[in-house]
C-alpha cells in the first residue's frame, strides 16, 4: 500500500472523475480528516511568536477530531465576515495573519513564486459535458494552507537526516562513516548528417578534463529547436544554451547529455522564439522520398521553421554560454501520445500499403516521430501512443513504432487518458495485493484503546480543514491557540 501510494503521489481531480492515491475506503473514509470523527494523525506543532518566528517545534503521533471541514471559499468568508466570531473563525484569522508573515519571510529570503493560472470547468447537468471554463480566483485562504504545509515540510526536512537513520542500524556501525553531509558552501541540394556522438570513454575523459559539461536537457516549450542545461562552470551553476538541430544533435527532452562549449564569439543571446509554422513542405518531400525507397536526404539543420520573437522577462542582450551536444549519456525515451501529421499520409487505393508517416507529439518539446505503418488512413483523426526506438545520424527525425490507438481526437475519455499518460499519472485499478492491506473491518474500523494510549490526544483542540469544494480525501488540518506568553501554538 505504501509503495503504491508513493508511486501515485496524490489524488488527481479531473473534470468529471477522480484518480485516487489510496483505495476509497482509506482515501475518502478512514484516512480522511472528516469533521466530528476521531482520526489517527501525525502532528507537527510549533510555538510561533506574533511575528511568525519559530520558538520551538515537535512532532508526534496523535489522535484528532476536526471541528469543521471548510472549503477555501467558506474559510475566506469566515475571515472576511466581521459578524462571525466563533472559535474556528478566530483561528482562521490568526492563521491567516501568521501565514502572510511566513510568506513575506520566504519571498524576502529568495523563494520563487511558481504559481500558474488555474481554470474551473462548468459541466452540463445531464451529460456532464464541459459547457464553460473560467479562471479560478485564488483566495488568501489558499495561501494560508500552502504556507503551513510548506512550514511542516521544511521543519521535517530539517529534523530528518540520513545520519539519524544510519545511527539506528546497530549491526553496521561503519555505515555512519559513509554518510555524505552537505556542505553549506557547495553549489554545483545539401545533404546533412548529424555529428557523430562521442563514445562513453571519450565523454568520461572529457568530463574529467573539464572540457565537457553534463546535464539534463530542458527543451523550450516555445521552440523544440532550443534547449538548455545547467552546469557548474568555474564554480557557479550556469545555464548553457543549445540552439538549432545541429547543436541539439538528436537530444530529446530529459536526456542526460554531454555538452561542449562553443567559442565565445559564437555565444548567443537567450531570445525566446515561438515556432509558428514547421516547414511542412520539407517534411512532405522527405516522406515522399522515403515511401519511394529513395535515399533519405535532409535539408540543412540550420534551416529553421518560421519563428517569431516573444517578450521574455529573462531576455538579455548579453551573450550567454552556448554549446552543442556531443554525446547522450542516458536516454529519456518514453511512450508519447500524439496524432498523425495528415500531410505525410499518402492517398492510395491500397489501404494496407506500408507508409512512413510522422506523428506529432502532444508534448511540444518532442520532435515529430517517424513510424512505419499499414494503418495510416485508419489512424487519421485518432490519438495514438508511439515509442521512440532510435535516431540515426542521417535522419531528420527519430524513428519509432506504433503502440496503441487511444480513440478519436476530441473525445472526452480519449483526451482524459492522454492527460493521464502524458503526466505519468497511474490510473489502473488497485491490485489485489494492495487491497489486501486494507483493514479487514472495512468501514467498521475503530481506533483501539491500545492505539489511543500510544498517541497524544488533541481531540479537545479546535482543529479544522480547508480544501477545495468537493474534496473528499481530506489529508491535512490545522489548529492554533494563543499561549500565555503571547505566542501561538500552531499545529498541522
GROMACS .gro file of C-alpha atoms in nm:
model
  492
    1UNK     CA    1   0.000   0.000   0.000
    2UNK     CA    2   0.280   0.243   0.090
    3UNK     CA    3   0.467   0.168  -0.232
    4UNK     CA    4   0.155   0.218  -0.445
    5UNK     CA    5   0.069   0.545  -0.268
    6UNK     CA    6   0.425   0.673  -0.316
    7UNK     CA    7   0.404   0.586  -0.685
    8UNK     CA    8   0.072   0.770  -0.730
    9UNK     CA    9   0.181   1.064  -0.516
   10UNK     CA   10  -0.152   1.246  -0.490
   11UNK     CA   11  -0.520   1.221  -0.575
   12UNK     CA   12  -0.583   1.377  -0.918
   13UNK     CA   13  -0.913   1.557  -0.976
   14UNK     CA   14  -1.021   1.569  -1.343
   15UNK     CA   15  -1.322   1.743  -1.494
   16UNK     CA   16  -1.556   1.450  -1.437
   17UNK     CA   17  -1.366   1.192  -1.235
   18UNK     CA   18  -1.108   1.137  -0.964
   19UNK     CA   19  -0.790   0.923  -0.977
   20UNK     CA   20  -0.734   0.809  -0.619
   21UNK     CA   21  -0.398   0.785  -0.447
   22UNK     CA   22  -0.543   0.536  -0.196
   23UNK     CA   23  -0.833   0.289  -0.219
   24UNK     CA   24  -1.161   0.467  -0.149
   25UNK     CA   25  -1.205   0.303   0.192
   26UNK     CA   26  -0.891   0.481   0.310
   27UNK     CA   27  -0.867   0.793   0.093
   28UNK     CA   28  -1.222   0.922   0.140
   29UNK     CA   29  -1.309   0.745   0.463
   30UNK     CA   30  -1.073   0.610   0.728
   31UNK     CA   31  -0.777   0.836   0.639
   32UNK     CA   32  -0.984   1.142   0.550
   33UNK     CA   33  -0.984   1.402   0.831
   34UNK     CA   34  -1.361   1.445   0.830
   35UNK     CA   35  -1.522   1.667   1.089
   36UNK     CA   36  -1.658   1.529   1.416
   37UNK     CA   37  -1.490   1.187   1.394
   38UNK     CA   38  -1.172   1.064   1.565
   39UNK     CA   39  -0.879   1.023   1.330
   40UNK     CA   40  -0.522   0.900   1.376
   41UNK     CA   41  -0.272   1.160   1.257
   42UNK     CA   42   0.088   1.277   1.255
   43UNK     CA   43   0.115   1.625   1.404
   44UNK     CA   44   0.380   1.892   1.360
   45UNK     CA   45   0.331   2.155   1.632
   46UNK     CA   46   0.516   2.485   1.663
   47UNK     CA   47   0.531   2.768   1.908
   48UNK     CA   48   0.534   3.085   1.698
   49UNK     CA   49   0.579   3.446   1.804
   50UNK     CA   50   0.329   3.706   1.677
   51UNK     CA   51   0.591   3.782   1.408
   52UNK     CA   52   0.584   3.417   1.294
   53UNK     CA   53   0.927   3.334   1.436
   54UNK     CA   54   0.963   2.968   1.538
   55UNK     CA   55   1.040   2.930   1.909
   56UNK     CA   56   1.029   2.551   1.907
   57UNK     CA   57   0.874   2.260   1.718
   58UNK     CA   58   0.793   1.899   1.793
   59UNK     CA   59   0.643   1.603   1.608
   60UNK     CA   60   0.405   1.343   1.747
   61UNK     CA   61   0.164   1.067   1.658
   62UNK     CA   62  -0.175   1.199   1.759
   63UNK     CA   63  -0.548   1.144   1.758
   64UNK     CA   64  -0.757   1.444   1.645
   65UNK     CA   65  -1.122   1.537   1.597
   66UNK     CA   66  -1.170   1.808   1.335
   67UNK     CA   67  -1.437   2.061   1.431
   68UNK     CA   68  -1.502   2.183   1.074
   69UNK     CA   69  -1.432   2.080   0.713
   70UNK     CA   70  -1.429   2.403   0.516
   71UNK     CA   71  -1.382   2.492   0.150
   72UNK     CA   72  -1.147   2.777   0.059
   73UNK     CA   73  -1.450   2.999  -0.008
   74UNK     CA   74  -1.610   2.914   0.327
   75UNK     CA   75  -1.287   2.982   0.512
   76UNK     CA   76  -1.242   3.312   0.325
   77UNK     CA   77  -1.597   3.418   0.414
   78UNK     CA   78  -1.527   3.348   0.781
   79UNK     CA   79  -1.207   3.551   0.761
   80UNK     CA   80  -1.382   3.847   0.595
   81UNK     CA   81  -1.720   3.849   0.774
   82UNK     CA   82  -1.672   4.066   1.084
   83UNK     CA   83  -2.003   3.941   1.225
   84UNK     CA   84  -1.863   3.591   1.272
   85UNK     CA   85  -1.661   3.542   1.588
   86UNK     CA   86  -1.671   3.172   1.684
   87UNK     CA   87  -1.354   2.984   1.780
   88UNK     CA   88  -1.294   2.837   1.435
   89UNK     CA   89  -1.329   3.180   1.274
   90UNK     CA   90  -1.089   3.334   1.526
   91UNK     CA   91  -0.841   3.056   1.449
   92UNK     CA   92  -0.865   3.121   1.074
   93UNK     CA   93  -0.792   3.491   1.123
   94UNK     CA   94  -0.489   3.422   1.343
   95UNK     CA   95  -0.358   3.160   1.100
   96UNK     CA   96  -0.410   3.394   0.805
   97UNK     CA   97  -0.212   3.671   0.974
   98UNK     CA   98   0.074   3.434   1.056
   99UNK     CA   99   0.067   3.287   0.703
  100UNK     CA  100   0.112   3.633   0.547
  101UNK     CA  101   0.421   3.692   0.762
  102UNK     CA  102   0.561   3.347   0.680
  103UNK     CA  103   0.514   3.413   0.308
  104UNK     CA  104   0.687   3.751   0.329
  105UNK     CA  105   0.985   3.591   0.505
  106UNK     CA  106   1.006   3.323   0.235
  107UNK     CA  107   0.996   3.571  -0.052
  108UNK     CA  108   1.241   3.806   0.117
  109UNK     CA  109   1.477   3.510   0.154
  110UNK     CA  110   1.466   3.449  -0.222
  111UNK     CA  111   1.185   3.196  -0.261
  112UNK     CA  112   1.030   3.178  -0.608
  113UNK     CA  113   0.662   3.221  -0.686
  114UNK     CA  114   0.583   2.946  -0.938
  115UNK     CA  115   0.203   2.957  -0.927
  116UNK     CA  116   0.029   2.916  -1.263
  117UNK     CA  117  -0.328   3.016  -1.353
  118UNK     CA  118  -0.594   2.755  -1.275
  119UNK     CA  119  -0.924   2.708  -1.451
  120UNK     CA  120  -1.260   2.568  -1.347
  121UNK     CA  121  -1.481   2.371  -1.587
  122UNK     CA  122  -1.858   2.405  -1.562
  123UNK     CA  123  -2.047   2.090  -1.666
  124UNK     CA  124  -2.389   2.036  -1.820
  125UNK     CA  125  -2.614   1.877  -1.559
  126UNK     CA  126  -2.734   1.575  -1.756
  127UNK     CA  127  -2.448   1.483  -1.988
  128UNK     CA  128  -2.171   1.617  -1.763
  129UNK     CA  129  -2.006   1.761  -2.076
  130UNK     CA  130  -1.799   2.078  -2.026
  131UNK     CA  131  -2.002   2.384  -2.130
  132UNK     CA  132  -1.789   2.667  -1.995
  133UNK     CA  133  -1.449   2.741  -1.847
  134UNK     CA  134  -1.347   3.021  -1.614
  135UNK     CA  135  -1.037   3.130  -1.427
  136UNK     CA  136  -1.014   3.028  -1.063
  137UNK     CA  137  -0.970   3.314  -0.822
  138UNK     CA  138  -0.712   3.230  -0.557
  139UNK     CA  139  -0.815   3.334  -0.206
  140UNK     CA  140  -0.598   3.430   0.088
  141UNK     CA  141  -0.701   3.101   0.246
  142UNK     CA  142  -0.535   2.912  -0.041
  143UNK     CA  143  -0.206   3.070   0.063
  144UNK     CA  144  -0.286   3.009   0.430
  145UNK     CA  145  -0.295   2.634   0.385
  146UNK     CA  146   0.004   2.639   0.148
  147UNK     CA  147   0.227   2.829   0.393
  148UNK     CA  148   0.171   2.592   0.682
  149UNK     CA  149   0.213   2.282   0.463
  150UNK     CA  150   0.543   2.430   0.343
  151UNK     CA  151   0.646   2.506   0.700
  152UNK     CA  152   0.568   2.148   0.802
  153UNK     CA  153   0.773   2.005   0.515
  154UNK     CA  154   1.066   2.236   0.591
  155UNK     CA  155   1.054   2.151   0.961
  156UNK     CA  156   1.051   1.778   0.893
  157UNK     CA  157   1.333   1.810   0.638
  158UNK     CA  158   1.549   1.994   0.894
  159UNK     CA  159   1.480   1.726   1.153
  160UNK     CA  160   1.533   1.415   0.943
  161UNK     CA  161   1.878   1.331   0.810
  162UNK     CA  162   2.025   1.013   0.669
  163UNK     CA  163   2.272   1.006   0.958
  164UNK     CA  164   1.992   0.972   1.213
  165UNK     CA  165   1.860   0.668   1.028
  166UNK     CA  166   2.202   0.507   0.984
  167UNK     CA  167   2.287   0.558   1.352
  168UNK     CA  168   1.995   0.329   1.440
  169UNK     CA  169   2.147   0.035   1.247
  170UNK     CA  170   2.341  -0.121   1.533
  171UNK     CA  171   2.468  -0.419   1.330
  172UNK     CA  172   2.669  -0.197   1.092
  173UNK     CA  173   2.821   0.098   1.281
  174UNK     CA  174   3.067   0.156   0.996
  175UNK     CA  175   2.783   0.286   0.777
  176UNK     CA  176   2.781   0.619   0.958
  177UNK     CA  177   3.127   0.688   0.811
  178UNK     CA  178   2.980   0.659   0.462
  179UNK     CA  179   2.713   0.925   0.507
  180UNK     CA  180   2.775   1.236   0.296
  181UNK     CA  181   2.694   1.559   0.477
  182UNK     CA  182   2.604   1.853   0.253
  183UNK     CA  183   2.839   2.149   0.270
  184UNK     CA  184   2.674   2.488   0.307
  185UNK     CA  185   2.939   2.634   0.076
  186UNK     CA  186   2.883   2.374  -0.200
  187UNK     CA  187   2.673   2.494  -0.506
  188UNK     CA  188   2.709   2.269  -0.806
  189UNK     CA  189   2.084   2.039  -5.254
  190UNK     CA  190   2.265   1.970  -4.944
  191UNK     CA  191   2.290   1.651  -4.753
  192UNK     CA  192   2.308   1.697  -4.382
  193UNK     CA  193   2.443   1.450  -4.131
  194UNK     CA  194   2.434   1.493  -3.755
  195UNK     CA  195   2.771   1.496  -3.587
  196UNK     CA  196   2.868   1.155  -3.454
  197UNK     CA  197   2.826   1.113  -3.079
  198UNK     CA  198   3.134   1.061  -2.866
  199UNK     CA  199   3.191   0.720  -2.710
  200UNK     CA  200   3.131   0.672  -2.335
  201UNK     CA  201   3.509   0.659  -2.281
  202UNK     CA  202   3.559   0.986  -2.467
  203UNK     CA  203   3.278   1.151  -2.273
  204UNK     CA  204   3.417   1.033  -1.941
  205UNK     CA  205   3.760   1.168  -2.027
  206UNK     CA  206   3.619   1.500  -2.144
  207UNK     CA  207   3.416   1.543  -1.826
  208UNK     CA  208   3.715   1.466  -1.605
  209UNK     CA  209   3.932   1.709  -1.800
  210UNK     CA  210   3.672   1.984  -1.769
  211UNK     CA  211   3.629   2.006  -2.146
  212UNK     CA  212   3.268   1.883  -2.140
  213UNK     CA  213   2.967   1.953  -1.920
  214UNK     CA  214   2.693   1.711  -1.818
  215UNK     CA  215   2.330   1.793  -1.755
  216UNK     CA  216   1.966   1.704  -1.818
  217UNK     CA  217   1.845   1.888  -2.125
  218UNK     CA  218   1.537   2.106  -2.093
  219UNK     CA  219   1.377   2.186  -2.430
  220UNK     CA  220   1.187   2.514  -2.467
  221UNK     CA  221   0.808   2.484  -2.466
  222UNK     CA  222   0.800   2.751  -2.740
  223UNK     CA  223   1.075   2.616  -2.966
  224UNK     CA  224   1.172   2.249  -2.982
  225UNK     CA  225   1.495   2.351  -3.155
  226UNK     CA  226   1.625   2.526  -2.846
  227UNK     CA  227   1.726   2.378  -2.515
  228UNK     CA  228   1.937   2.440  -2.207
  229UNK     CA  229   2.128   2.251  -1.942
  230UNK     CA  230   2.252   2.365  -1.603
  231UNK     CA  231   2.621   2.302  -1.541
  232UNK     CA  232   2.891   2.407  -1.299
  233UNK     CA  233   3.125   2.649  -1.477
  234UNK     CA  234   3.409   2.798  -1.273
  235UNK     CA  235   3.231   2.707  -0.951
  236UNK     CA  236   2.897   2.864  -1.046
  237UNK     CA  237   2.575   2.695  -1.154
  238UNK     CA  238   2.536   2.827  -1.509
  239UNK     CA  239   2.281   2.785  -1.787
  240UNK     CA  240   2.422   2.667  -2.120
  241UNK     CA  241   2.211   2.742  -2.430
  242UNK     CA  242   2.189   2.483  -2.709
  243UNK     CA  243   2.027   2.619  -3.025
  244UNK     CA  244   1.943   2.452  -3.357
  245UNK     CA  245   1.907   2.096  -3.481
  246UNK     CA  246   2.279   2.050  -3.538
  247UNK     CA  247   2.371   2.161  -3.188
  248UNK     CA  248   2.096   1.957  -3.022
  249UNK     CA  249   2.232   1.657  -3.214
  250UNK     CA  250   1.935   1.424  -3.156
  251UNK     CA  251   1.891   1.503  -2.787
  252UNK     CA  252   1.534   1.477  -2.660
  253UNK     CA  253   1.368   1.642  -2.360
  254UNK     CA  254   1.500   1.487  -2.040
  255UNK     CA  255   1.808   1.319  -2.190
  256UNK     CA  256   2.127   1.340  -1.986
  257UNK     CA  257   2.377   1.487  -2.230
  258UNK     CA  258   2.742   1.583  -2.263
  259UNK     CA  259   2.786   1.938  -2.393
  260UNK     CA  260   3.088   2.118  -2.534
  261UNK     CA  261   3.101   2.496  -2.510
  262UNK     CA  262   3.132   2.688  -2.837
  263UNK     CA  263   3.391   2.967  -2.875
  264UNK     CA  264   3.271   3.288  -2.707
  265UNK     CA  265   3.226   3.464  -3.041
  266UNK     CA  266   2.956   3.204  -3.122
  267UNK     CA  267   2.762   3.255  -2.798
  268UNK     CA  268   2.404   3.375  -2.843
  269UNK     CA  269   2.154   3.585  -2.654
  270UNK     CA  270   1.866   3.399  -2.499
  271UNK     CA  271   1.595   3.550  -2.721
  272UNK     CA  272   1.287   3.336  -2.673
  273UNK     CA  273   1.130   3.227  -3.002
  274UNK     CA  274   0.800   3.062  -3.080
  275UNK     CA  275   0.767   2.824  -3.372
  276UNK     CA  276   0.466   2.931  -3.578
  277UNK     CA  277   0.499   2.714  -3.889
  278UNK     CA  278   0.700   2.396  -3.917
  279UNK     CA  279   0.826   2.351  -4.272
  280UNK     CA  280   0.562   2.102  -4.388
  281UNK     CA  281   0.682   2.111  -4.747
  282UNK     CA  282   1.021   1.989  -4.634
  283UNK     CA  283   0.861   1.701  -4.447
  284UNK     CA  284   0.624   1.609  -4.730
  285UNK     CA  285   0.915   1.591  -4.974
  286UNK     CA  286   1.114   1.384  -4.732
  287UNK     CA  287   0.829   1.139  -4.668
  288UNK     CA  288   0.762   1.106  -5.043
  289UNK     CA  289   1.123   1.005  -5.095
  290UNK     CA  290   1.103   0.761  -4.806
  291UNK     CA  291   0.792   0.595  -4.944
  292UNK     CA  292   0.955   0.568  -5.289
  293UNK     CA  293   1.250   0.392  -5.121
  294UNK     CA  294   1.492   0.665  -5.226
  295UNK     CA  295   1.791   0.760  -5.017
  296UNK     CA  296   1.681   0.997  -4.745
  297UNK     CA  297   1.813   1.347  -4.788
  298UNK     CA  298   1.799   1.612  -4.525
  299UNK     CA  299   1.795   1.985  -4.552
  300UNK     CA  300   2.048   2.184  -4.358
  301UNK     CA  301   1.959   2.156  -3.992
  302UNK     CA  302   2.012   2.526  -3.952
  303UNK     CA  303   1.717   2.597  -4.186
  304UNK     CA  304   1.477   2.650  -3.901
  305UNK     CA  305   1.098   2.669  -3.909
  306UNK     CA  306   0.941   3.013  -3.918
  307UNK     CA  307   0.970   3.172  -3.576
  308UNK     CA  308   0.885   3.498  -3.407
  309UNK     CA  309   1.038   3.672  -3.109
  310UNK     CA  310   0.845   3.693  -2.785
  311UNK     CA  311   0.884   3.926  -2.495
  312UNK     CA  312   1.062   3.740  -2.220
  313UNK     CA  313   1.146   3.867  -1.873
  314UNK     CA  314   1.473   3.676  -1.897
  315UNK     CA  315   1.572   3.840  -2.226
  316UNK     CA  316   1.919   3.989  -2.230
  317UNK     CA  317   2.146   4.135  -2.500
  318UNK     CA  318   2.445   3.988  -2.319
  319UNK     CA  319   2.557   3.662  -2.485
  320UNK     CA  320   2.523   3.359  -2.263
  321UNK     CA  321   2.732   3.040  -2.269
  322UNK     CA  322   2.629   2.845  -2.579
  323UNK     CA  323   2.721   2.487  -2.658
  324UNK     CA  324   2.647   2.177  -2.859
  325UNK     CA  325   2.559   1.821  -2.762
  326UNK     CA  326   2.848   1.584  -2.832
  327UNK     CA  327   2.703   1.275  -2.667
  328UNK     CA  328   2.397   1.132  -2.493
  329UNK     CA  329   2.486   0.976  -2.159
  330UNK     CA  330   2.138   0.849  -2.073
  331UNK     CA  331   1.832   0.847  -2.298
  332UNK     CA  332   1.498   0.953  -2.157
  333UNK     CA  333   1.282   0.782  -2.417
  334UNK     CA  334   0.928   0.709  -2.307
  335UNK     CA  335   0.599   0.645  -2.481
  336UNK     CA  336   0.441   0.956  -2.631
  337UNK     CA  337   0.079   1.047  -2.708
  338UNK     CA  338   0.011   1.227  -3.032
  339UNK     CA  339  -0.163   1.226  -3.368
  340UNK     CA  340  -0.062   1.162  -3.728
  341UNK     CA  341   0.055   1.454  -3.941
  342UNK     CA  342  -0.204   1.427  -4.220
  343UNK     CA  343   0.034   1.598  -4.466
  344UNK     CA  344   0.263   1.294  -4.453
  345UNK     CA  345  -0.009   1.037  -4.532
  346UNK     CA  346  -0.023   0.929  -4.896
  347UNK     CA  347  -0.361   0.883  -5.061
  348UNK     CA  348  -0.355   0.530  -5.203
  349UNK     CA  349  -0.608   0.269  -5.312
  350UNK     CA  350  -0.409   0.004  -5.129
  351UNK     CA  351  -0.506   0.074  -4.769
  352UNK     CA  352  -0.270  -0.199  -4.643
  353UNK     CA  353   0.038  -0.044  -4.802
  354UNK     CA  354   0.316   0.037  -4.557
  355UNK     CA  355   0.388   0.408  -4.529
  356UNK     CA  356   0.642   0.621  -4.347
  357UNK     CA  357   0.447   0.889  -4.164
  358UNK     CA  358   0.518   1.146  -3.897
  359UNK     CA  359   0.348   1.164  -3.559
  360UNK     CA  360   0.307   1.500  -3.386
  361UNK     CA  361   0.355   1.459  -3.012
  362UNK     CA  362   0.121   1.628  -2.764
  363UNK     CA  363   0.437   1.736  -2.583
  364UNK     CA  364   0.556   2.038  -2.784
  365UNK     CA  365   0.915   1.979  -2.673
  366UNK     CA  366   0.935   1.649  -2.862
  367UNK     CA  367   1.023   1.645  -3.235
  368UNK     CA  368   0.798   1.467  -3.480
  369UNK     CA  369   0.843   1.090  -3.468
  370UNK     CA  370   0.861   0.880  -3.784
  371UNK     CA  371   0.680   0.545  -3.781
  372UNK     CA  372   0.609   0.279  -4.046
  373UNK     CA  373   0.250   0.164  -4.051
  374UNK     CA  374  -0.015  -0.005  -4.261
  375UNK     CA  375  -0.287   0.181  -4.070
  376UNK     CA  376  -0.211   0.535  -4.190
  377UNK     CA  377  -0.559   0.606  -4.326
  378UNK     CA  378  -0.737   0.440  -4.033
  379UNK     CA  379  -0.534   0.634  -3.775
  380UNK     CA  380  -0.611   0.977  -3.916
  381UNK     CA  381  -0.815   1.170  -3.659
  382UNK     CA  382  -0.702   0.945  -3.376
  383UNK     CA  383  -0.492   0.997  -3.067
  384UNK     CA  384  -0.225   0.729  -3.064
  385UNK     CA  385   0.067   0.617  -2.849
  386UNK     CA  386   0.410   0.571  -3.007
  387UNK     CA  387   0.754   0.485  -2.876
  388UNK     CA  388   1.093   0.607  -2.998
  389UNK     CA  389   1.335   0.330  -3.095
  390UNK     CA  390   1.636   0.507  -3.244
  391UNK     CA  391   1.761   0.821  -3.412
  392UNK     CA  392   2.017   0.772  -3.690
  393UNK     CA  393   2.272   1.032  -3.792
  394UNK     CA  394   2.110   1.080  -4.134
  395UNK     CA  395   1.750   1.107  -4.016
  396UNK     CA  396   1.586   1.442  -3.957
  397UNK     CA  397   1.352   1.284  -3.702
  398UNK     CA  398   1.368   0.992  -3.458
  399UNK     CA  399   1.228   0.658  -3.569
  400UNK     CA  400   0.971   0.475  -3.360
  401UNK     CA  401   0.679   0.236  -3.368
  402UNK     CA  402   0.304   0.240  -3.311
  403UNK     CA  403   0.195   0.118  -2.967
  404UNK     CA  404  -0.182   0.160  -2.950
  405UNK     CA  405  -0.486   0.360  -3.055
  406UNK     CA  406  -0.643   0.566  -2.775
  407UNK     CA  407  -0.954   0.684  -2.963
  408UNK     CA  408  -1.091   0.980  -3.154
  409UNK     CA  409  -0.941   1.327  -3.120
  410UNK     CA  410  -1.174   1.542  -2.911
  411UNK     CA  411  -1.345   1.254  -2.735
  412UNK     CA  412  -1.351   1.329  -2.362
  413UNK     CA  413  -1.242   0.984  -2.246
  414UNK     CA  414  -0.965   0.978  -2.505
  415UNK     CA  415  -0.830   1.320  -2.411
  416UNK     CA  416  -0.852   1.233  -2.040
  417UNK     CA  417  -0.641   0.924  -2.096
  418UNK     CA  418  -0.391   1.133  -2.293
  419UNK     CA  419  -0.359   1.373  -2.000
  420UNK     CA  420  -0.301   1.091  -1.755
  421UNK     CA  421  -0.044   0.919  -1.976
  422UNK     CA  422   0.146   1.238  -2.063
  423UNK     CA  423   0.173   1.336  -1.699
  424UNK     CA  424   0.258   0.982  -1.588
  425UNK     CA  425  -0.043   0.953  -1.356
  426UNK     CA  426  -0.104   0.585  -1.262
  427UNK     CA  427  -0.474   0.522  -1.316
  428UNK     CA  428  -0.514   0.146  -1.326
  429UNK     CA  429  -0.737  -0.013  -1.058
  430UNK     CA  430  -0.565  -0.101  -0.731
  431UNK     CA  431  -0.421  -0.452  -0.738
  432UNK     CA  432  -0.547  -0.721  -0.503
  433UNK     CA  433  -0.206  -0.716  -0.335
  434UNK     CA  434  -0.264  -0.352  -0.243
  435UNK     CA  435  -0.625  -0.410  -0.138
  436UNK     CA  436  -0.507  -0.688   0.094
  437UNK     CA  437  -0.354  -0.416   0.313
  438UNK     CA  438  -0.695  -0.264   0.390
  439UNK     CA  439  -0.829  -0.322   0.744
  440UNK     CA  440  -1.049  -0.634   0.741
  441UNK     CA  441  -1.321  -0.448   0.934
  442UNK     CA  442  -1.372  -0.212   0.639
  443UNK     CA  443  -1.587   0.090   0.722
  444UNK     CA  444  -1.649  -0.057   1.069
  445UNK     CA  445  -1.288   0.004   1.168
  446UNK     CA  446  -1.250   0.168   1.510
  447UNK     CA  447  -0.946   0.302   1.693
  448UNK     CA  448  -0.842   0.063   1.969
  449UNK     CA  449  -0.777   0.178   2.326
  450UNK     CA  450  -0.425   0.040   2.292
  451UNK     CA  451  -0.360   0.266   1.993
  452UNK     CA  452  -0.511   0.567   2.169
  453UNK     CA  453  -0.279   0.511   2.466
  454UNK     CA  454   0.024   0.546   2.238
  455UNK     CA  455  -0.080   0.884   2.097
  456UNK     CA  456  -0.108   1.245   2.207
  457UNK     CA  457  -0.478   1.326   2.243
  458UNK     CA  458  -0.557   1.650   2.060
  459UNK     CA  459  -0.931   1.595   2.029
  460UNK     CA  460  -1.010   1.890   2.255
  461UNK     CA  461  -0.847   2.140   2.017
  462UNK     CA  462  -1.035   2.350   1.760
  463UNK     CA  463  -0.897   2.170   1.457
  464UNK     CA  464  -1.033   2.246   1.109
  465UNK     CA  465  -0.950   2.159   0.748
  466UNK     CA  466  -0.958   2.390   0.445
  467UNK     CA  467  -0.980   2.233   0.098
  468UNK     CA  468  -1.126   2.286  -0.249
  469UNK     CA  469  -1.504   2.239  -0.280
  470UNK     CA  470  -1.600   1.873  -0.312
  471UNK     CA  471  -1.271   1.745  -0.172
  472UNK     CA  472  -1.325   1.401  -0.017
  473UNK     CA  473  -0.971   1.293   0.071
  474UNK     CA  474  -0.904   1.546   0.347
  475UNK     CA  475  -0.539   1.477   0.426
  476UNK     CA  476  -0.440   1.779   0.634
  477UNK     CA  477  -0.589   2.005   0.900
  478UNK     CA  478  -0.480   2.296   1.121
  479UNK     CA  479  -0.519   2.433   1.470
  480UNK     CA  480  -0.398   2.743   1.652
  481UNK     CA  481  -0.435   2.864   2.008
  482UNK     CA  482  -0.288   3.161   2.198
  483UNK     CA  483  -0.031   3.085   2.470
  484UNK     CA  484   0.003   3.269   2.799
  485UNK     CA  485   0.338   3.420   2.692
  486UNK     CA  486   0.175   3.595   2.394
  487UNK     CA  487   0.292   3.344   2.136
  488UNK     CA  488   0.078   3.099   1.940
  489UNK     CA  489   0.072   2.721   1.925
  490UNK     CA  490   0.011   2.613   1.566
  491UNK     CA  491  -0.039   2.253   1.455
  492UNK     CA  492  -0.055   2.074   1.121
   0.00000   0.00000   0.00000
